[in-house]
Coordinates of C-alpha atoms in Angstrom, one line a residue:
Chain D
M1 CA 39.8 -45.2 67.4
S2 CA 42.5 -46.6 65.2
G3 CA 42.1 -46.8 61.5
L4 CA 43.7 -46.4 58.2
K5 CA 43.8 -43.1 56.3
I6 CA 43.6 -43.7 52.5
L7 CA 46.4 -41.6 50.9
R8 CA 46.0 -43.1 47.4
I9 CA 43.5 -45.7 46.1
G10 CA 42.5 -47.5 42.8
P11 CA 39.2 -46.8 41.1
A12 CA 37.4 -50.0 42.1
A13 CA 37.9 -50.1 45.9
S14 CA 35.0 -50.3 48.3
V15 CA 34.1 -51.5 51.8
Q16 CA 32.4 -54.9 51.6
D17 CA 31.0 -57.4 54.0
T18 CA 28.7 -60.4 53.5
G19 CA 26.0 -58.1 52.1
R20 CA 22.2 -57.7 52.6
P21 CA 20.2 -60.9 52.3
G22 CA 16.5 -60.5 52.6
L23 CA 15.7 -57.4 50.5
L24 CA 15.0 -59.2 47.2
G25 CA 11.4 -58.1 47.4
Q26 CA 12.5 -54.5 47.5
G27 CA 14.8 -54.9 44.5
V28 CA 18.0 -55.0 46.4
S29 CA 20.3 -57.9 45.7
Q30 CA 22.5 -59.3 48.4
G31 CA 25.8 -57.8 47.1
G32 CA 28.8 -58.0 49.5
A33 CA 32.4 -59.2 48.8
A34 CA 32.9 -60.4 45.2
D35 CA 35.1 -63.2 46.7
P36 CA 33.4 -64.2 50.0
L37 CA 36.1 -66.9 50.5
A38 CA 38.7 -64.0 50.8
L39 CA 36.4 -62.4 53.4
A40 CA 36.4 -65.6 55.4
E41 CA 40.1 -66.0 55.1
G42 CA 40.8 -62.5 56.4
A43 CA 38.5 -63.1 59.4
A44 CA 40.3 -66.4 60.2
L45 CA 43.7 -64.7 60.0
L46 CA 42.5 -62.0 62.4
R47 CA 40.6 -64.5 64.6
Q48 CA 37.4 -62.5 64.2
D49 CA 33.8 -62.7 62.9
P50 CA 33.5 -63.5 59.1
G51 CA 30.7 -60.9 58.9
L52 CA 33.0 -58.0 59.6
A53 CA 33.7 -55.5 56.8
A54 CA 36.9 -55.2 54.9
L55 CA 38.2 -53.1 52.0
E56 CA 37.8 -54.8 48.6
M57 CA 40.4 -53.6 46.0
G58 CA 39.6 -54.3 42.3
G59 CA 42.7 -54.7 40.2
M60 CA 44.9 -52.5 42.3
G61 CA 45.5 -51.4 45.9
G62 CA 46.6 -48.1 47.3
E63 CA 48.5 -46.4 50.0
F64 CA 47.4 -46.2 53.6
E65 CA 48.6 -44.7 56.9
A66 CA 47.7 -46.1 60.3
T67 CA 46.2 -43.5 62.6
G68 CA 46.9 -45.8 65.6
P69 CA 48.2 -49.3 66.3
L70 CA 46.2 -51.9 64.5
R71 CA 46.2 -55.4 63.0
I72 CA 45.6 -56.0 59.3
A73 CA 45.3 -59.0 57.0
L74 CA 45.7 -59.3 53.3
T75 CA 43.7 -61.8 51.2
G76 CA 42.2 -62.5 47.8
A77 CA 44.0 -61.7 44.6
P78 CA 47.7 -61.5 45.5
M79 CA 49.1 -58.0 45.3
A80 CA 52.5 -56.6 46.1
A81 CA 52.4 -55.2 49.6
T82 CA 55.0 -53.3 51.7
L83 CA 54.9 -51.8 55.2
E84 CA 57.4 -48.9 55.5
G85 CA 59.0 -50.3 52.4
E86 CA 59.5 -53.9 53.8
P87 CA 57.7 -56.6 51.9
L88 CA 54.6 -58.2 53.5
A89 CA 53.4 -61.8 53.0
W90 CA 50.0 -62.1 51.3
N91 CA 47.2 -64.1 52.8
A92 CA 48.7 -63.3 56.2
S93 CA 48.1 -61.0 59.2
H94 CA 50.4 -58.2 60.3
R95 CA 50.7 -55.4 62.8
M96 CA 50.9 -51.7 62.0
E97 CA 51.9 -48.9 64.4
A98 CA 50.6 -45.4 64.3
G99 CA 52.0 -43.4 61.4
Q100 CA 53.3 -46.4 59.5
R101 CA 52.5 -46.6 55.8
L102 CA 51.1 -49.6 53.9
S103 CA 51.5 -49.7 50.2
I104 CA 49.5 -52.2 48.0
G105 CA 50.2 -52.5 44.3
A106 CA 48.4 -54.1 41.3
A107 CA 47.0 -57.6 41.3
R108 CA 49.5 -60.1 40.0
R109 CA 46.9 -62.8 39.5
G110 CA 43.2 -62.5 40.0
V111 CA 41.1 -59.3 40.4
Y112 CA 39.9 -58.6 43.9
G113 CA 42.4 -58.2 46.8
Y114 CA 41.2 -57.5 50.4
L115 CA 42.6 -55.4 53.2
H116 CA 41.1 -56.4 56.6
L117 CA 41.4 -54.5 59.9
G118 CA 41.4 -56.0 63.3
G119 CA 37.9 -55.3 64.7
G120 CA 36.5 -54.8 61.2
I121 CA 35.9 -51.6 59.3
A122 CA 33.4 -49.6 61.3
S123 CA 31.8 -47.5 58.5
E124 CA 28.2 -46.5 58.8
P125 CA 25.8 -49.4 58.0
L126 CA 23.0 -48.8 55.5
L127 CA 20.0 -51.1 55.4
G128 CA 21.7 -53.5 57.8
S129 CA 25.1 -53.8 56.1
R130 CA 28.3 -51.9 55.4
A131 CA 28.7 -53.4 51.9
V132 CA 28.9 -50.7 49.2
H133 CA 26.3 -51.5 46.5
L134 CA 27.0 -49.2 43.6
M135 CA 24.2 -50.5 41.5
A136 CA 21.7 -49.8 44.3
G137 CA 23.2 -46.4 45.2
L138 CA 24.2 -47.6 48.6
G139 CA 27.5 -46.0 49.6
R140 CA 30.3 -45.1 47.3
A141 CA 33.7 -46.2 46.1
A142 CA 36.6 -45.5 48.5
A143 CA 38.5 -42.3 47.8
A144 CA 41.8 -40.7 48.8
G145 CA 41.3 -38.8 52.0
D146 CA 38.8 -41.3 53.4
L147 CA 39.4 -42.8 56.9
L148 CA 38.7 -46.5 57.3
P149 CA 37.9 -46.6 61.1
A150 CA 38.7 -49.9 62.8
D151 CA 36.1 -51.1 65.4
S152 CA 37.4 -52.1 68.8
D153 CA 39.8 -55.0 68.5
R154 CA 39.7 -57.5 71.3
N155 CA 42.5 -59.7 69.9
N156 CA 46.2 -59.0 69.4
E157 CA 47.4 -62.0 67.5
T158 CA 49.3 -61.4 64.2
G159 CA 51.8 -63.2 62.1
L160 CA 49.5 -65.9 60.8
V161 CA 49.4 -67.2 57.3
L162 CA 46.8 -69.3 55.4
A163 CA 47.3 -71.3 52.2
A164 CA 45.0 -69.7 49.6
E165 CA 43.0 -71.9 47.2
N166 CA 44.1 -71.0 43.7
R167 CA 41.0 -69.4 42.3
F168 CA 42.8 -66.6 40.4
Q169 CA 43.4 -68.1 36.9
G170 CA 40.0 -69.2 35.7
G171 CA 39.3 -73.0 35.4
E172 CA 36.2 -75.2 35.6
L173 CA 32.8 -73.8 36.8
R174 CA 30.3 -76.4 38.0
I175 CA 26.7 -75.5 37.0
V176 CA 23.3 -76.9 37.7
E177 CA 20.1 -76.6 35.6
S178 CA 17.6 -74.0 36.7
F179 CA 14.0 -73.1 35.8
Q180 CA 14.9 -71.6 32.4
S181 CA 17.4 -74.3 31.3
G182 CA 14.6 -76.0 29.3
L183 CA 14.3 -72.9 27.1
F184 CA 17.7 -73.8 25.6
P185 CA 17.5 -76.8 23.3
E186 CA 19.5 -79.8 24.4
P187 CA 22.2 -79.4 21.7
V188 CA 22.8 -75.8 22.8
R189 CA 23.3 -76.9 26.4
T190 CA 25.7 -79.6 25.4
R191 CA 27.6 -77.2 23.2
F192 CA 27.7 -74.7 26.1
A193 CA 29.6 -77.2 28.2
A194 CA 31.9 -78.2 25.4
T195 CA 32.9 -74.6 24.6
A196 CA 36.2 -73.1 25.7
F197 CA 35.4 -69.6 27.1
R198 CA 37.6 -66.7 28.0
R199 CA 36.7 -64.0 30.4
G200 CA 35.7 -61.0 28.3
G201 CA 36.5 -57.4 28.7
R202 CA 33.2 -56.5 30.4
A203 CA 33.3 -57.5 34.1
N204 CA 32.4 -55.9 37.3
R205 CA 30.8 -56.7 40.7
M206 CA 27.5 -57.4 38.9
G207 CA 28.6 -59.9 36.3
V208 CA 31.4 -61.2 34.1
E209 CA 31.3 -61.6 30.4
M210 CA 32.3 -64.9 28.8
V211 CA 33.5 -64.9 25.2
S212 CA 34.1 -67.8 22.8
D213 CA 34.7 -68.5 19.2
G214 CA 31.7 -69.6 17.1
E215 CA 28.0 -68.9 17.4
G216 CA 26.1 -67.7 20.5
F217 CA 23.8 -69.5 22.8
A218 CA 20.2 -68.6 22.1
A219 CA 17.0 -69.7 23.9
D220 CA 13.6 -70.2 22.3
G221 CA 11.6 -67.0 22.5
Q222 CA 14.7 -65.2 23.8
L223 CA 13.5 -61.6 23.7
N224 CA 9.9 -62.1 24.9
I225 CA 10.2 -64.1 28.1
L226 CA 8.8 -62.8 31.4
S227 CA 11.2 -61.1 33.7
E228 CA 12.0 -63.5 36.6
V229 CA 14.2 -63.6 39.7
I230 CA 17.9 -63.7 39.2
L231 CA 20.2 -65.8 41.4
P232 CA 23.9 -65.1 41.8
G233 CA 25.7 -67.6 39.6
D234 CA 23.0 -67.5 36.9
V235 CA 24.5 -67.6 33.4
Q236 CA 22.4 -65.1 31.5
M237 CA 22.4 -64.8 27.7
T238 CA 22.1 -61.3 26.4
G239 CA 20.2 -60.6 23.1
D240 CA 23.1 -61.7 21.0
G241 CA 23.4 -65.0 22.9
K242 CA 26.5 -64.0 24.8
P243 CA 26.8 -65.4 28.3
F244 CA 27.4 -63.3 31.4
V245 CA 27.9 -65.0 34.8
L246 CA 26.0 -62.9 37.3
L247 CA 27.5 -62.2 40.7
R248 CA 26.0 -61.2 44.0
E249 CA 25.6 -57.5 43.1
C250 CA 23.5 -58.3 40.0
Q251 CA 20.0 -57.0 39.5
T252 CA 17.3 -59.0 41.3
T253 CA 15.2 -59.7 38.3
G254 CA 15.8 -59.8 34.6
G255 CA 14.3 -60.9 31.3
Y256 CA 17.2 -62.4 29.5
P257 CA 17.1 -66.2 29.8
R258 CA 19.5 -68.1 32.1
I259 CA 20.9 -71.4 30.9
G260 CA 21.8 -72.5 34.5
T261 CA 23.3 -71.5 37.8
V262 CA 27.0 -71.8 38.7
L263 CA 27.6 -73.2 42.2
P264 CA 28.1 -70.5 44.9
C265 CA 31.5 -72.0 45.9
D266 CA 32.7 -71.6 42.3
L267 CA 31.8 -67.9 42.0
P268 CA 35.1 -66.6 43.5
R269 CA 36.7 -68.3 40.5
V270 CA 34.5 -66.2 38.2
A271 CA 35.0 -62.9 40.0
Q272 CA 38.7 -63.4 40.3
A273 CA 39.3 -64.4 36.6
Q274 CA 41.4 -61.8 34.9
A275 CA 40.5 -60.7 31.3
G276 CA 41.4 -63.5 28.9
A277 CA 41.5 -66.3 31.6
A278 CA 40.3 -69.7 30.3
L279 CA 37.0 -70.9 31.8
R280 CA 34.8 -73.9 31.1
F281 CA 31.3 -75.0 32.4
C282 CA 30.6 -78.4 33.6
W283 CA 26.9 -79.6 34.2
I284 CA 26.4 -81.5 37.4
G285 CA 23.3 -82.9 39.1
L286 CA 21.6 -81.2 42.0
E287 CA 22.5 -83.9 44.6
Q288 CA 26.2 -83.7 43.7
A289 CA 26.0 -79.9 43.7
L290 CA 24.5 -79.8 47.2
E291 CA 27.2 -82.1 48.5
I292 CA 30.0 -80.0 46.9
Q293 CA 28.5 -76.8 48.3
A294 CA 28.0 -78.3 51.8
K295 CA 31.6 -79.4 51.8
F296 CA 32.8 -75.9 50.8
E297 CA 30.8 -74.4 53.6
K298 CA 32.3 -76.8 56.1
S299 CA 35.8 -76.0 54.8
L300 CA 35.1 -72.3 55.6
K301 CA 34.5 -73.3 59.2
G302 CA 37.8 -75.0 59.2
L303 CA 39.8 -71.9 58.1
P304 CA 40.6 -70.6 61.6
A305 CA 42.2 -73.9 62.4
A306 CA 44.2 -73.9 59.1
C307 CA 46.1 -70.7 60.0
R308 CA 49.8 -71.3 60.6
P309 CA 52.4 -69.0 62.1
L310 CA 54.5 -67.1 59.6
V311 CA 58.0 -68.6 60.1
R312 CA 60.4 -66.0 61.4
D313 CA 63.9 -67.5 61.4
P314 CA 66.5 -64.8 62.2
A315 CA 69.1 -66.7 60.1
V316 CA 67.0 -66.1 57.0
L317 CA 67.3 -62.8 55.1
R318 CA 64.4 -60.5 55.9
D319 CA 63.0 -60.3 52.4
L320 CA 62.7 -64.1 52.4
L321 CA 60.1 -64.0 55.2
S322 CA 57.4 -63.6 52.7
Y323 CA 58.4 -66.8 50.8
Q324 CA 56.8 -68.8 53.7
L325 CA 53.3 -68.1 52.4
I326 CA 52.7 -71.4 50.8
S327 CA 54.7 -73.6 53.0
G328 CA 53.4 -77.2 52.9
A329 CA 50.3 -76.3 51.0
V330 CA 50.9 -76.7 47.3
S331 CA 47.8 -77.9 45.5
A332 CA 48.2 -80.8 43.2
E333 CA 46.7 -78.8 40.4
A334 CA 48.7 -75.7 40.9
D335 CA 51.5 -74.6 38.7
P336 CA 54.5 -74.5 41.0
F337 CA 56.0 -71.6 39.1
A338 CA 52.8 -69.5 39.4
T339 CA 52.5 -69.8 43.2
G340 CA 55.0 -68.6 45.9
E341 CA 53.6 -65.1 45.9
T342 CA 56.2 -62.8 47.3
A343 CA 56.4 -59.1 47.8
Chain X
M1 CA 10.5 -79.4 27.1
N2 CA 11.4 -76.8 24.6
S3 CA 8.9 -74.1 25.2
Q4 CA 6.9 -72.8 28.2
E5 CA 3.6 -73.2 26.4
A6 CA 3.9 -77.0 26.9
L7 CA 3.9 -76.6 30.7
A8 CA 0.9 -76.8 32.9
Y9 CA 0.4 -74.0 35.4
P10 CA 0.7 -73.4 38.3
L11 CA 4.1 -74.9 38.3
V12 CA 6.7 -75.5 41.0
R13 CA 10.3 -75.6 39.7
R14 CA 13.8 -75.6 41.2
A15 CA 15.8 -72.4 40.9
G16 CA 19.6 -72.8 41.2
L17 CA 20.9 -74.7 44.2
N18 CA 18.7 -73.2 47.0
G19 CA 15.6 -71.7 45.4
M20 CA 12.1 -72.7 44.3
L21 CA 10.0 -70.9 41.8
V22 CA 6.2 -71.1 41.8
S23 CA 4.8 -69.7 38.5
F24 CA 1.2 -69.0 37.8
D25 CA 1.6 -68.4 34.0
S26 CA 4.2 -68.1 31.3
S27 CA 2.9 -64.6 30.5
L28 CA 1.8 -61.7 32.6
S29 CA -1.9 -61.2 33.2
E30 CA -3.9 -59.2 35.8
A31 CA -4.8 -62.5 37.5
S32 CA -1.4 -64.2 37.4
N33 CA 0.1 -61.1 39.1
R34 CA -2.7 -61.0 41.7
A35 CA -2.0 -64.7 42.4
A36 CA 1.7 -64.1 42.8
L37 CA 1.3 -61.3 45.2
A38 CA -1.2 -63.2 47.4
F39 CA 0.8 -66.5 47.2
G40 CA 4.0 -64.8 48.2
S41 CA 2.4 -63.4 51.4
A42 CA 1.0 -66.9 52.1
V43 CA 4.4 -68.5 51.8
E44 CA 5.8 -66.0 54.2
A45 CA 3.1 -67.0 56.7
L46 CA 4.0 -70.7 56.4
P47 CA 5.6 -72.2 59.6
L48 CA 8.5 -73.7 57.6
E49 CA 12.0 -73.9 59.1
G50 CA 14.6 -73.2 56.5
V51 CA 12.8 -70.6 54.3
V52 CA 15.2 -67.7 54.1
E53 CA 13.2 -65.2 52.0
T54 CA 10.4 -64.9 49.4
M55 CA 9.8 -62.6 46.5
A56 CA 6.7 -62.1 44.5
S57 CA 7.5 -61.3 40.9
L58 CA 5.3 -60.6 37.9
A59 CA 3.5 -63.9 37.8
S60 CA 5.6 -66.1 40.1
V61 CA 6.9 -66.4 43.6
F62 CA 10.6 -67.2 44.4
V63 CA 11.4 -68.9 47.7
R64 CA 15.0 -69.0 48.8
F65 CA 15.8 -71.6 51.5
D66 CA 18.7 -73.4 53.2
P67 CA 18.9 -77.0 51.9
A68 CA 20.7 -78.0 55.2
D69 CA 17.4 -77.2 57.1
L70 CA 14.8 -77.9 54.5
R71 CA 15.0 -80.6 51.8
H72 CA 14.0 -79.8 48.2
E73 CA 11.3 -82.5 48.3
A74 CA 9.8 -81.2 51.5
L75 CA 9.5 -77.6 50.3
E76 CA 8.1 -78.7 46.9
A77 CA 5.4 -80.7 48.8
A78 CA 4.5 -77.8 51.0
L79 CA 4.2 -75.4 48.1
E80 CA 2.1 -77.9 46.1
T81 CA -0.2 -78.2 49.1
L82 CA -0.5 -74.5 49.5
L83 CA -1.3 -74.1 45.8
T84 CA -4.4 -76.3 46.3
A85 CA -5.6 -74.3 49.3
R86 CA -7.5 -71.7 47.3
N87 CA -8.0 -70.2 43.8
W88 CA -5.0 -67.9 43.9
L89 CA -6.0 -66.3 40.6
Q90 CA -9.0 -64.7 42.4
A91 CA -7.1 -63.6 45.5
P92 CA -7.6 -60.0 46.6
L93 CA -4.9 -57.3 46.0
P94 CA -2.8 -56.1 48.9
A95 CA -4.3 -53.6 51.3
G96 CA -3.1 -49.9 51.5
R97 CA -2.7 -49.3 47.8
R98 CA -2.0 -45.8 46.5
F99 CA -2.4 -44.0 43.1
W100 CA 0.5 -41.9 41.8
R101 CA 0.1 -39.3 39.1
V102 CA 3.5 -38.5 37.7
P103 CA 4.3 -35.6 35.3
T104 CA 6.3 -37.1 32.4
V105 CA 8.2 -35.7 29.4
Y106 CA 7.7 -38.1 26.5
G107 CA 10.4 -37.9 23.8
T108 CA 12.7 -34.9 23.4
D109 CA 16.4 -35.2 24.3
L110 CA 15.3 -36.3 27.8
A111 CA 13.7 -39.6 26.5
P112 CA 15.2 -40.2 23.0
Q113 CA 13.7 -43.6 22.2
L114 CA 10.0 -42.5 22.0
G115 CA 10.0 -42.3 18.2
E116 CA 11.6 -45.7 17.9
A117 CA 9.0 -47.3 20.2
A118 CA 6.1 -45.5 18.5
D119 CA 7.3 -46.9 15.1
A120 CA 7.5 -50.4 16.5
A121 CA 4.0 -50.0 17.9
G122 CA 2.7 -48.7 14.6
L123 CA 1.7 -45.3 16.0
S124 CA 2.7 -41.7 15.4
E125 CA 4.6 -40.0 18.2
A126 CA 1.5 -38.0 19.2
Q127 CA -0.6 -41.2 19.3
A128 CA 2.0 -43.0 21.3
I129 CA 2.1 -40.1 23.9
E130 CA -1.7 -40.2 24.1
S131 CA -1.8 -43.9 24.6
L132 CA 1.0 -44.2 27.2
G133 CA -0.1 -41.0 29.0
A134 CA -3.6 -42.3 29.4
A135 CA -2.7 -45.7 30.8
R136 CA -3.3 -46.3 34.5
V137 CA -0.9 -49.1 35.3
R138 CA -0.2 -51.2 38.5
V139 CA 3.0 -51.9 40.3
L140 CA 3.2 -55.6 39.4
T141 CA 6.5 -56.2 41.3
I142 CA 9.5 -54.4 42.6
G143 CA 12.7 -55.6 41.1
F144 CA 15.9 -55.3 39.1
A145 CA 17.1 -52.4 41.3
P146 CA 16.0 -51.0 44.7
G147 CA 12.4 -49.9 44.8
Q148 CA 12.1 -50.1 41.0
P149 CA 8.6 -51.1 39.7
Y150 CA 7.5 -53.2 36.8
L151 CA 4.3 -51.6 35.7
G152 CA 1.4 -52.9 33.6
S153 CA -0.3 -53.9 31.7
L154 CA -0.3 -51.7 28.6
G155 CA -2.3 -52.6 25.5
P156 CA -1.3 -55.3 23.0
E157 CA 0.2 -52.7 20.6
W158 CA 2.9 -52.2 23.3
N159 CA 3.9 -55.9 23.4
L160 CA 7.3 -55.0 21.9
P161 CA 10.4 -57.2 22.3
R162 CA 13.4 -55.9 24.2
Q163 CA 16.2 -54.5 22.2
T164 CA 19.0 -56.9 21.1
E165 CA 21.6 -54.4 22.2
L166 CA 21.5 -52.7 25.6
T167 CA 21.0 -48.9 25.9
P168 CA 24.2 -48.1 27.8
M169 CA 22.7 -45.9 30.5
V170 CA 19.4 -44.3 31.3
P171 CA 19.1 -41.7 34.2
R172 CA 17.2 -42.0 37.5
G173 CA 13.5 -41.4 36.8
A174 CA 13.6 -42.8 33.3
L175 CA 10.4 -44.4 32.0
V176 CA 11.3 -47.3 29.7
Q177 CA 9.0 -49.7 27.8
A178 CA 8.8 -53.2 26.5
I179 CA 6.5 -56.3 26.5
S180 CA 3.3 -54.4 27.5
Q181 CA 5.0 -52.9 30.5
F182 CA 6.8 -49.9 31.8
V183 CA 9.8 -49.9 34.2
L184 CA 10.6 -46.7 36.1
F185 CA 14.3 -46.5 36.9
S186 CA 15.3 -45.8 40.5
N187 CA 19.0 -45.4 39.7
P188 CA 21.0 -44.8 36.5
A189 CA 21.4 -48.2 34.8
P190 CA 21.8 -49.9 31.4
T191 CA 18.6 -51.4 30.0
G192 CA 17.3 -53.5 27.1
W193 CA 14.1 -51.5 27.2
R194 CA 13.3 -48.3 25.2
H195 CA 13.6 -45.0 27.0
V196 CA 10.2 -43.3 26.1
G197 CA 9.7 -40.9 29.0
Q198 CA 11.5 -39.0 31.8
T199 CA 10.1 -38.3 35.2
G200 CA 11.5 -36.5 38.3
L201 CA 10.3 -39.2 40.8
T202 CA 12.9 -40.5 43.3
L203 CA 11.9 -44.1 44.2
F204 CA 14.7 -45.0 46.6
Q205 CA 16.3 -43.0 49.4
P206 CA 18.8 -45.2 51.3
G207 CA 19.0 -43.1 54.4
A208 CA 15.3 -42.3 54.8
A209 CA 12.9 -43.8 57.4
Q210 CA 10.9 -45.2 54.4
P211 CA 13.6 -45.9 51.8
F212 CA 11.2 -47.4 49.2
A213 CA 8.4 -45.2 47.8
L214 CA 6.3 -47.8 46.0
R215 CA 4.6 -51.0 47.0
P216 CA 3.3 -53.8 44.8
G217 CA -0.3 -53.1 44.0
D218 CA 0.1 -49.3 43.9
E219 CA -1.2 -47.7 40.6
M220 CA 0.5 -45.1 38.5
Q221 CA -0.3 -42.8 35.6
F222 CA 2.4 -40.9 33.6
E223 CA 0.8 -37.7 32.5
P224 CA 2.4 -35.9 29.6
V225 CA 3.8 -32.4 30.3
S226 CA 6.1 -30.1 28.3
K227 CA 9.8 -30.1 29.0
P228 CA 9.7 -26.6 30.6
D229 CA 6.9 -27.6 32.9
F230 CA 8.8 -30.8 33.8
L231 CA 11.9 -28.9 34.7
K232 CA 9.9 -26.5 36.8
H233 CA 8.4 -29.5 38.7
C234 CA 11.8 -31.0 39.3
E235 CA 13.1 -27.6 40.6
D236 CA 10.2 -27.1 43.0
E237 CA 10.1 -30.7 44.3
P238 CA 13.4 -32.4 43.7
L239 CA 12.3 -35.8 45.1
L240 CA 8.7 -36.0 43.7
G241 CA 9.1 -34.1 40.4
G242 CA 5.5 -32.9 40.8
A243 CA 4.0 -36.4 41.5
I244 CA 0.7 -36.5 43.4
V245 CA -0.1 -39.4 45.7
A246 CA -3.6 -40.5 46.9
E247 CA -4.9 -43.5 48.8
I248 CA -7.0 -46.0 46.9
A249 CA -10.2 -46.8 48.8
A250 CA -10.4 -50.5 49.6

């Protein structure tokens, strides 16, 4: 069985897939990749099932050695990557031969980068998933010396690239009202959407702190409400009225009130915001939210068809190969100087 | 709508983009929890395409669904109809309940917030231990973390608000208290509740055939023991910490 041996790894790396839906009643939240879009992109680049497990790397990557020939893809927060010292394009698929070394550096933008293996990572499933869920005590962070075994790979296509939606610099988060929104007086909800937030220093796979100048956002009866179900995307106010956006590895229930719920399709933007990134909330109605989310889910299905060959022109210097990453796919909103991720 | 008191229960509300919450009361009571447990089972038995999962909570039932298969209006109507099918506040408790007696150290360095909680309840530490140790509480719901119970109800003197600042970390087996309830922690975690007791009970074993020890409806009592006795229990029975389990006759 081919795989990757971990020679060196950052402190916040773990195997992730789409998580464990269906265990809410046992107190286990779904968990899974902090940026599910990156998971889907990697699957598209490797022409495989989006439910397969990949290695999620928070903030920084590591160094890996192939134990046999295998395919890899790199997605999520752009990180500097080299194979045997040669730069690799991000958001692209590549081939590794036995004994070759892959080196992945720190995130240049965003937080969570992903390393996918052809066939998926075949770690031992627990309660129906391979997703490490630290809060639940399911699995553990990846460590030097671990082997990431690749499951059997029926495909051999590599050299594909996908334009990545820029979700790595904060931005606008669309939010719908939920069952506790009414606990927050109307002026508080209005002020919430008018406030410029920055991602705070406290952030992990469970939730992300939002900080702002001025007073906090308190609900009526803040400290005495009944504990209720938590949904990923809920914006919870702690005792001092400070918002946390809860992610998919959050607890399943909680007693701090939630002002509303960020759309699932905007959660990668929350997870991938670096400390200090500017974020803002925008209230939208349920019908509009359902349309936006449905459109996002449809776009996920279109990812395999959106993969393009990495251009390999022998007349071009080798280290320019990686410049092809964003060819023909610059977003109208993107800062042209902030894209063009190269190794 | 500025407070929950103005609302008429039972109540069906939308939760996020793809959820529905049926609440039987704004506060916990024996009857509202009984209703939630029974209604949750009834929703699971409904032949509704598009329901993904349900969770009975303290006094409410959450239903997650796929809006592509089931429209919000259709699910709302189905839940309203089910609400009128019987008096849920008088529904029976689940079958197969058990009674757990759990040796517990109150206070000491193992549970450093007992004094603070006793003060807030207007009791001495000795009175607090007597009160908490004599309470026979029910697993109202499992939540927050895997296999982790909310337990109640304690007397009105224990209706204490959560802390405004989180306690950074309590260990596995920590017994914490707020709003007339206990929570018994299945894993180390931060909490807004006060750490009043420490047990040696393991509630969640990921690899085991039965990963989750407790079920909603089970009853528990946290019997005071000395720290040396507690440590001995933990050494003798690392998973149970001296806990004794018995079936409750139906």
